[in-house]
Coordinates of C-alpha atoms and ligand atoms in Angstrom, one line a residue:
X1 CA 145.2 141.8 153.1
X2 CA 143.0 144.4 154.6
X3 CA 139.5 144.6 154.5
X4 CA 138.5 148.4 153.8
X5 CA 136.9 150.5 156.4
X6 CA 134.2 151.6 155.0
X7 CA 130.9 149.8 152.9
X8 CA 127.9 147.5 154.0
X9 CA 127.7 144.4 155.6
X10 CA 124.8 141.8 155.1
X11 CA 124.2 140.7 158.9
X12 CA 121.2 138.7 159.9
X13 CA 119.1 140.2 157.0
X14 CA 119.9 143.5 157.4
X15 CA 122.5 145.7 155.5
X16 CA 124.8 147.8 158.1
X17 CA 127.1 150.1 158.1
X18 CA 130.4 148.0 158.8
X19 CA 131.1 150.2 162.1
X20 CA 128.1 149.0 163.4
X21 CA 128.2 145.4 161.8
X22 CA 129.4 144.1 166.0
X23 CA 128.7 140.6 167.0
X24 CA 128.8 139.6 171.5
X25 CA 132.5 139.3 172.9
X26 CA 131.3 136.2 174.5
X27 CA 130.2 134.7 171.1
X28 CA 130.4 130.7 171.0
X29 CA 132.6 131.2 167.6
X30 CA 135.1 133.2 168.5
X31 CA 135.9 131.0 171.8
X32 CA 135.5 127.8 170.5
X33 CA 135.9 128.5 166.0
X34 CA 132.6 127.3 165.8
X35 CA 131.9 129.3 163.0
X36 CA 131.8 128.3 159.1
X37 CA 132.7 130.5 156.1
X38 CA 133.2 130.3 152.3
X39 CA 135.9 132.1 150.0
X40 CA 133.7 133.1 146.5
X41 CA 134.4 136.1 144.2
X42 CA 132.9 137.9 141.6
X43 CA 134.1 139.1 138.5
X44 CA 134.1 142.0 136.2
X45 CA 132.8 140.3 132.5
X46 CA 131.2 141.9 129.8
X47 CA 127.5 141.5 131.3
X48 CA 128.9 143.5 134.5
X49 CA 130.0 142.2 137.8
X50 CA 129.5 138.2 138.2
X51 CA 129.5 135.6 141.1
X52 CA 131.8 132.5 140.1
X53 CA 129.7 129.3 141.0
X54 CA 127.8 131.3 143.6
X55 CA 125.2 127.8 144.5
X56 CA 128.3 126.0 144.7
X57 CA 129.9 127.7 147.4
X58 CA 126.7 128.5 149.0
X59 CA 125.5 124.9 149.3
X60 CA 129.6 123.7 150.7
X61 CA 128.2 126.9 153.3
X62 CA 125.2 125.0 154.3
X63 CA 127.0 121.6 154.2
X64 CA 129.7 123.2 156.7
X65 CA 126.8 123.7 158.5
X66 CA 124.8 120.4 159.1
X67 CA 128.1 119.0 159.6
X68 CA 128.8 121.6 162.4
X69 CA 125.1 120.9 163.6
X70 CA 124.2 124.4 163.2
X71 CA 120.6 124.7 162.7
X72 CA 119.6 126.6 159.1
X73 CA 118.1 129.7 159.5
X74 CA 118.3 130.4 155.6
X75 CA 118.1 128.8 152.4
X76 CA 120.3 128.6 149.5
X77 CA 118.3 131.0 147.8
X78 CA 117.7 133.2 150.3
X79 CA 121.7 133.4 150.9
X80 CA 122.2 133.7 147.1
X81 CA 120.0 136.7 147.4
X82 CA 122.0 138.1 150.0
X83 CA 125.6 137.9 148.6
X84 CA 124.2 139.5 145.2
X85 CA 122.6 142.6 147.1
X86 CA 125.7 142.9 149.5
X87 CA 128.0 143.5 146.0
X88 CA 125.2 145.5 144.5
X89 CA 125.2 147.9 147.8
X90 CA 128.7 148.3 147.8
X91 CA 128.9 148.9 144.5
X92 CA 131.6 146.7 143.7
X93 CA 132.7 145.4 139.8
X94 CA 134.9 142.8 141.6
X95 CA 135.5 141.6 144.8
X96 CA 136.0 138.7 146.9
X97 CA 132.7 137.6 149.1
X98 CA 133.1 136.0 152.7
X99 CA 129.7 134.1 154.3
X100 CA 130.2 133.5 157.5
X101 CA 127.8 131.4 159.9
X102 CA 129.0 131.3 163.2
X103 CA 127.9 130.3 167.2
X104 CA 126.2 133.4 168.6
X105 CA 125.9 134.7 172.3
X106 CA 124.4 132.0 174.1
X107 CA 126.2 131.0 177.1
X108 CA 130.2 129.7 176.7
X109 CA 130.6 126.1 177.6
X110 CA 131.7 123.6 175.4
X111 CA 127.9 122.3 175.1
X112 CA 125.9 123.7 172.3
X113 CA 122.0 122.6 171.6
X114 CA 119.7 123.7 168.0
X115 CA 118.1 126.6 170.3
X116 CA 121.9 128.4 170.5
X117 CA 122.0 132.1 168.6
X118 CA 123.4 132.0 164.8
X119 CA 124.9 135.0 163.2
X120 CA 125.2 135.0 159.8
X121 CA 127.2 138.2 158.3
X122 CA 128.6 138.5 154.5
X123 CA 131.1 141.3 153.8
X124 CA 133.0 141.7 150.1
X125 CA 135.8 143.5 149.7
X126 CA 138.3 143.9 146.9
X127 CA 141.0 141.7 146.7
X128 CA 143.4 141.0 144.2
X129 CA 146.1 137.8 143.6
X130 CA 146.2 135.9 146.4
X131 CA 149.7 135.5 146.8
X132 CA 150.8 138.6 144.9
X133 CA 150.7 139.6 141.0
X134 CA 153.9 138.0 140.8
X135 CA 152.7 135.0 141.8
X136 CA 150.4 134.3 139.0
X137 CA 153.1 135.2 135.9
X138 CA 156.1 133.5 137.7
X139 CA 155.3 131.1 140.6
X140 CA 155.6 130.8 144.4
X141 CA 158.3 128.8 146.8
X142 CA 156.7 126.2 148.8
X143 CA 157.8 124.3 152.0
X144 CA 156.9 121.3 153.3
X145 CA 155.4 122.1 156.6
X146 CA 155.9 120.4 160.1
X147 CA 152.0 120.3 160.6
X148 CA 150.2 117.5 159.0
X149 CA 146.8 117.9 158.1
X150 CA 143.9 116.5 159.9
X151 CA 143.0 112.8 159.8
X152 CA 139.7 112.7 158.7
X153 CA 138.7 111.6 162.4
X154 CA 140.2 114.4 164.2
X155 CA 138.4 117.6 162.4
X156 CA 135.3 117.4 159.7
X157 CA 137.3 117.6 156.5
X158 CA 134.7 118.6 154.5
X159 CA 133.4 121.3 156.6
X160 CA 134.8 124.8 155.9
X161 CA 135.2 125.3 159.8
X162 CA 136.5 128.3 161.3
X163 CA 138.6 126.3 164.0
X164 CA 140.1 124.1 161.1
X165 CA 141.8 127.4 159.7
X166 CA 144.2 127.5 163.0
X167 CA 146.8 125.1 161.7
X168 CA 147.0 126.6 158.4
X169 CA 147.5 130.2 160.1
X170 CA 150.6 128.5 162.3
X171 CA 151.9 126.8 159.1
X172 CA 151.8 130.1 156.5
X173 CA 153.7 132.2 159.6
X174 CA 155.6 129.1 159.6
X175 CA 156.7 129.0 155.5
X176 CA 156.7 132.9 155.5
X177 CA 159.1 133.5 158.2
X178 CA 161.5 130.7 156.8
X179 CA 161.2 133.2 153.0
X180 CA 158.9 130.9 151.2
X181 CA 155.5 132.1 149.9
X182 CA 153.5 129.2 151.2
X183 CA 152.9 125.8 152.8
X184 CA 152.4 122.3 152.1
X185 CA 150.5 119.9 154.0
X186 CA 151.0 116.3 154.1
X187 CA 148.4 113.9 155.3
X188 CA 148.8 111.5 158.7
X189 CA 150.3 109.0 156.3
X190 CA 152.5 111.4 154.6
X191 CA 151.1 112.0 150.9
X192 CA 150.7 115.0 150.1
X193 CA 147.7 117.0 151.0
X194 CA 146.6 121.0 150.3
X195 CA 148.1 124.0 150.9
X196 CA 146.9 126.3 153.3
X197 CA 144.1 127.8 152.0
X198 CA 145.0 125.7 148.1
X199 CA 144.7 122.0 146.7
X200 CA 147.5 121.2 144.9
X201 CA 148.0 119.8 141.2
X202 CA 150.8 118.5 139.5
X203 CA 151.7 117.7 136.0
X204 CA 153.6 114.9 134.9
X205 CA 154.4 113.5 131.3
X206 CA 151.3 115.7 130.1
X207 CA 149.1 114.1 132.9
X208 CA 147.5 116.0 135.4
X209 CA 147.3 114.9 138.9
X210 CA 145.0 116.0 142.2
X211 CA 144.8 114.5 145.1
X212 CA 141.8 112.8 146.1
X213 CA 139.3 114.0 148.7
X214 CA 139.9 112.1 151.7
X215 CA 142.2 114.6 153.7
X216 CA 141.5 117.5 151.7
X217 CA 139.0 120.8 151.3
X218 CA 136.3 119.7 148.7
X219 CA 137.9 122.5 146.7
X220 CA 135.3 124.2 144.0
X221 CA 138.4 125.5 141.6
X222 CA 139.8 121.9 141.8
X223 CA 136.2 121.0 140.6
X224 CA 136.9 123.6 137.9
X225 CA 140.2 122.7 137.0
X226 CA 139.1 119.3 136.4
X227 CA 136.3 120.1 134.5
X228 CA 138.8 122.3 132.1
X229 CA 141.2 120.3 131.7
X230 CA 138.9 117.6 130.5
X231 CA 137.9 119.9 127.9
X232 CA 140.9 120.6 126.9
X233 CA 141.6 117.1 126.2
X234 CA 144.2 116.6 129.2
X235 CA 144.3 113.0 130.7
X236 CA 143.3 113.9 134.7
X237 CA 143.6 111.8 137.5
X238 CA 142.7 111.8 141.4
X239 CA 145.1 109.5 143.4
X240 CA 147.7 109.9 145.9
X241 CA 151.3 111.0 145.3
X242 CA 154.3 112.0 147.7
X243 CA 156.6 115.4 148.1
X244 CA 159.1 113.1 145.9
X245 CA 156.5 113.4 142.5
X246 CA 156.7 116.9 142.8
X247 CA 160.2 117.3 143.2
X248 CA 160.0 115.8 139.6
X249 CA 156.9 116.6 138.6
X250 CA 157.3 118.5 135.2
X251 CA 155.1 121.8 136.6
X252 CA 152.3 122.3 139.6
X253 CA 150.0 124.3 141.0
X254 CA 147.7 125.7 143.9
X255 CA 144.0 125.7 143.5
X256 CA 141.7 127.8 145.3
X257 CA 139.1 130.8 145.1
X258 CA 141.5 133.4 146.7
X259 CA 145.0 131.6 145.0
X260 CA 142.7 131.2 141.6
X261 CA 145.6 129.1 139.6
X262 CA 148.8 130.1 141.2
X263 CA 151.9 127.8 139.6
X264 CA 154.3 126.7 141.8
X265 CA 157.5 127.6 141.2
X266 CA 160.0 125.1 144.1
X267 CA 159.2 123.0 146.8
X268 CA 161.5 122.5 149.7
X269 CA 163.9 124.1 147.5
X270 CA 163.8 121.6 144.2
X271 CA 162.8 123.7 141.1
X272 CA 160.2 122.5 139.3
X273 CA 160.6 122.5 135.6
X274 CA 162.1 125.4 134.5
X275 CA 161.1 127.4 137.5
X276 CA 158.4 129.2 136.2
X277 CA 155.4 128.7 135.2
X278 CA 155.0 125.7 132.8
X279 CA 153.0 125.4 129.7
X280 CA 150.2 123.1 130.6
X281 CA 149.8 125.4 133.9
X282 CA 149.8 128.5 131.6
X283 CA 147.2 126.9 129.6
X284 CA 145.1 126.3 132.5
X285 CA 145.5 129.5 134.0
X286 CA 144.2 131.2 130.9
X287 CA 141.4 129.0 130.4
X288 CA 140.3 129.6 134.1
X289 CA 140.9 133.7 134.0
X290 CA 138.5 133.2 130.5
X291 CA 136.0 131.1 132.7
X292 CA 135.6 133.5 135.8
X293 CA 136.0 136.8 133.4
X294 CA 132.8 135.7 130.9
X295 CA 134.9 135.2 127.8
X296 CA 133.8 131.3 127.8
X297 CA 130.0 131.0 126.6
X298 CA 130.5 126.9 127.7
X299 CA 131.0 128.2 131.2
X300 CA 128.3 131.2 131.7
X301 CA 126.1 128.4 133.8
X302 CA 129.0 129.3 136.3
X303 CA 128.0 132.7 136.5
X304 CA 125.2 134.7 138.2
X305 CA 125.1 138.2 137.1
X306 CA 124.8 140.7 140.1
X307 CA 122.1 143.1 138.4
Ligands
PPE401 N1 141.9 123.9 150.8 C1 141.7 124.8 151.8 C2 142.2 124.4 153.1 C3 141.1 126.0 151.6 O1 140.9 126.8 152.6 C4 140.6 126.3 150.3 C5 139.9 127.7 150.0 C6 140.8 125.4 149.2 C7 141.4 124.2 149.5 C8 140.3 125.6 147.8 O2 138.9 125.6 147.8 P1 138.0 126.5 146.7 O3 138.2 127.9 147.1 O4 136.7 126.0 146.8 O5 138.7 126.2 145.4 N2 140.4 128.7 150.8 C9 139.7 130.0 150.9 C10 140.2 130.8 152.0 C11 141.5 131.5 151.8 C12 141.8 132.5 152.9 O6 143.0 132.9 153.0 O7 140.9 132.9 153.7 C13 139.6 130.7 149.6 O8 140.3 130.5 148.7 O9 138.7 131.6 149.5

């Protein structure tokens, strides 16, 4: 994926030119990943463009955060404010919206204190499926990876932290080189975790299954999926499983803001179901793209429109 050259960037208040969007070489976040981000996009519906669960994803920011100790230099508001002019300025129907908060210029050193600099920059671009267009009709090929994700002592789990991402960097360039689309992480106990950048359904006997939240990303489209499927009348249910139950699970499938509902196809080389996507996925899928795209009135709390 490549962010385009040109546009605006929302950086400390201000709207810049990207060129000119710079931040200090000696930056505490880009030594140390003491930055925090969010994933959020915005939609084309019939009202015009629109944020999907933009207070959501900005509170998660915040939370990354105060777990990161960084102090707040805005509020949810004035950060909700900020992602809706960056669209508008770029003049964007749909794009994909990247806060970052992140350890400024104050002296490297492992020791930080509430006085150290903060940048905070959103940038949007347009970015379509995740994991290709493919992906979404017909499914991706998964691989167990040899990284394990973190114990929730070793990292803050629920902290979108920048440093958190280098593991799932190693294990994608891990799974891509070996020809599989993308990885699977298994927890220090060995159920199974998240993906990459994903959390991970499965659906067995007509019952869906997520993991719970211990290990994993607090995921916002796991929220939604749950809240769907509900709806829909499915049976859903948060507890542990192993790579075995989805080597016989019936179907499953990634969740996550870039992936959106991306079914997956084989893991370590078992097909699941019939190797495509499955029914109940396919439901699910359609019911989301109606969510994020306006064409489900139930769900238009979920969107803030950008004009
Ligand atoms: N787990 C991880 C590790 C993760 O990074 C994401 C989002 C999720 C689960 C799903 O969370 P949510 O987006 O709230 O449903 N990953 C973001 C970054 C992807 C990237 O390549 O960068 C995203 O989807 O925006």
């Amino acid at each position: 994926m490549s962010v385009t050259n040109d546009g605006v960037i929302w950086m400390n208040g201000e709207l810049v030119e990207r060129e000119n969007a710079k931040i200090s070489v000696l930056s505490h976040g880009l030594h140390y990943g003491t930055g925090v981000f969010e994933g959020i996009r915005c939609y084309k519906t019939s009202k015009g463009a629109a944020v999907f669960r933009l207070e959501e994803h900005i509170k998660r920011l915040l939370d990354s955060a105060k777990i990161m100790m960084m102090r707040q230099k805005y509020t949810v508001s004035e950060l909700m404010t900020a992602v809706l002019e960056t669209i508008n300025a770029n003049n964007l129907e749909e794009c994909y919206i990247r806060p970052i908060i992140t350890l400024g210029d104050g002296g490297l050193g492992i020791a930080t204190t509430d006085a150290y600099p903060i940048d905070v920059i959103i940038a949007v671009w347009q970015w379509g499926a995740y994991l290709g267009d493919e992906a979404l009709s017909k499914g991706i090929k998964v691989k167990t990876s040899s990284y394990t994700r973190f114990n929730v002592n070793s990292i803050p789990i629920r902290s979108k932290t920048c440093g958190n991402y280098v593991t799932s960097v190693l294990a994608k360039r891990e799974a891509n080189i070996s020809g599989y689309d993308e990885a699977l992480f298994l927890d220090t106990e060995g159920y199974v975790a998240e993906g990459t950048g994903e959390n991970i359904f499965i659906i067995k006997d007509g019952i869906l299954i997520t993991t719970p939240l211990t290990s994993v990303l607090k995921g916002i489209t796991r929220d939604t999926v749950l809240e769907i499927a509900r709806d829909l009348n499915y049976t859903v249910k948060e507890q542990l499983f192993t790579r075995d139950d989805i080597y016989v699970a019936d179907e499953a499938f990634f969740t996550g803001t870039a992936a959106e509902i991306t079914p997956i196809s084989m893991l370590d080389n078992r097909l699941l179901g019939t190797g495509s996507i499955g029914p109940i996925t396919k439901k699910i899928q359609s019911a989301y793209f109606g969510v994020v795209n306006g064409n489900n009135r139930r769900y238009s709390k979920w969107l803030t429109v950008v004009k």
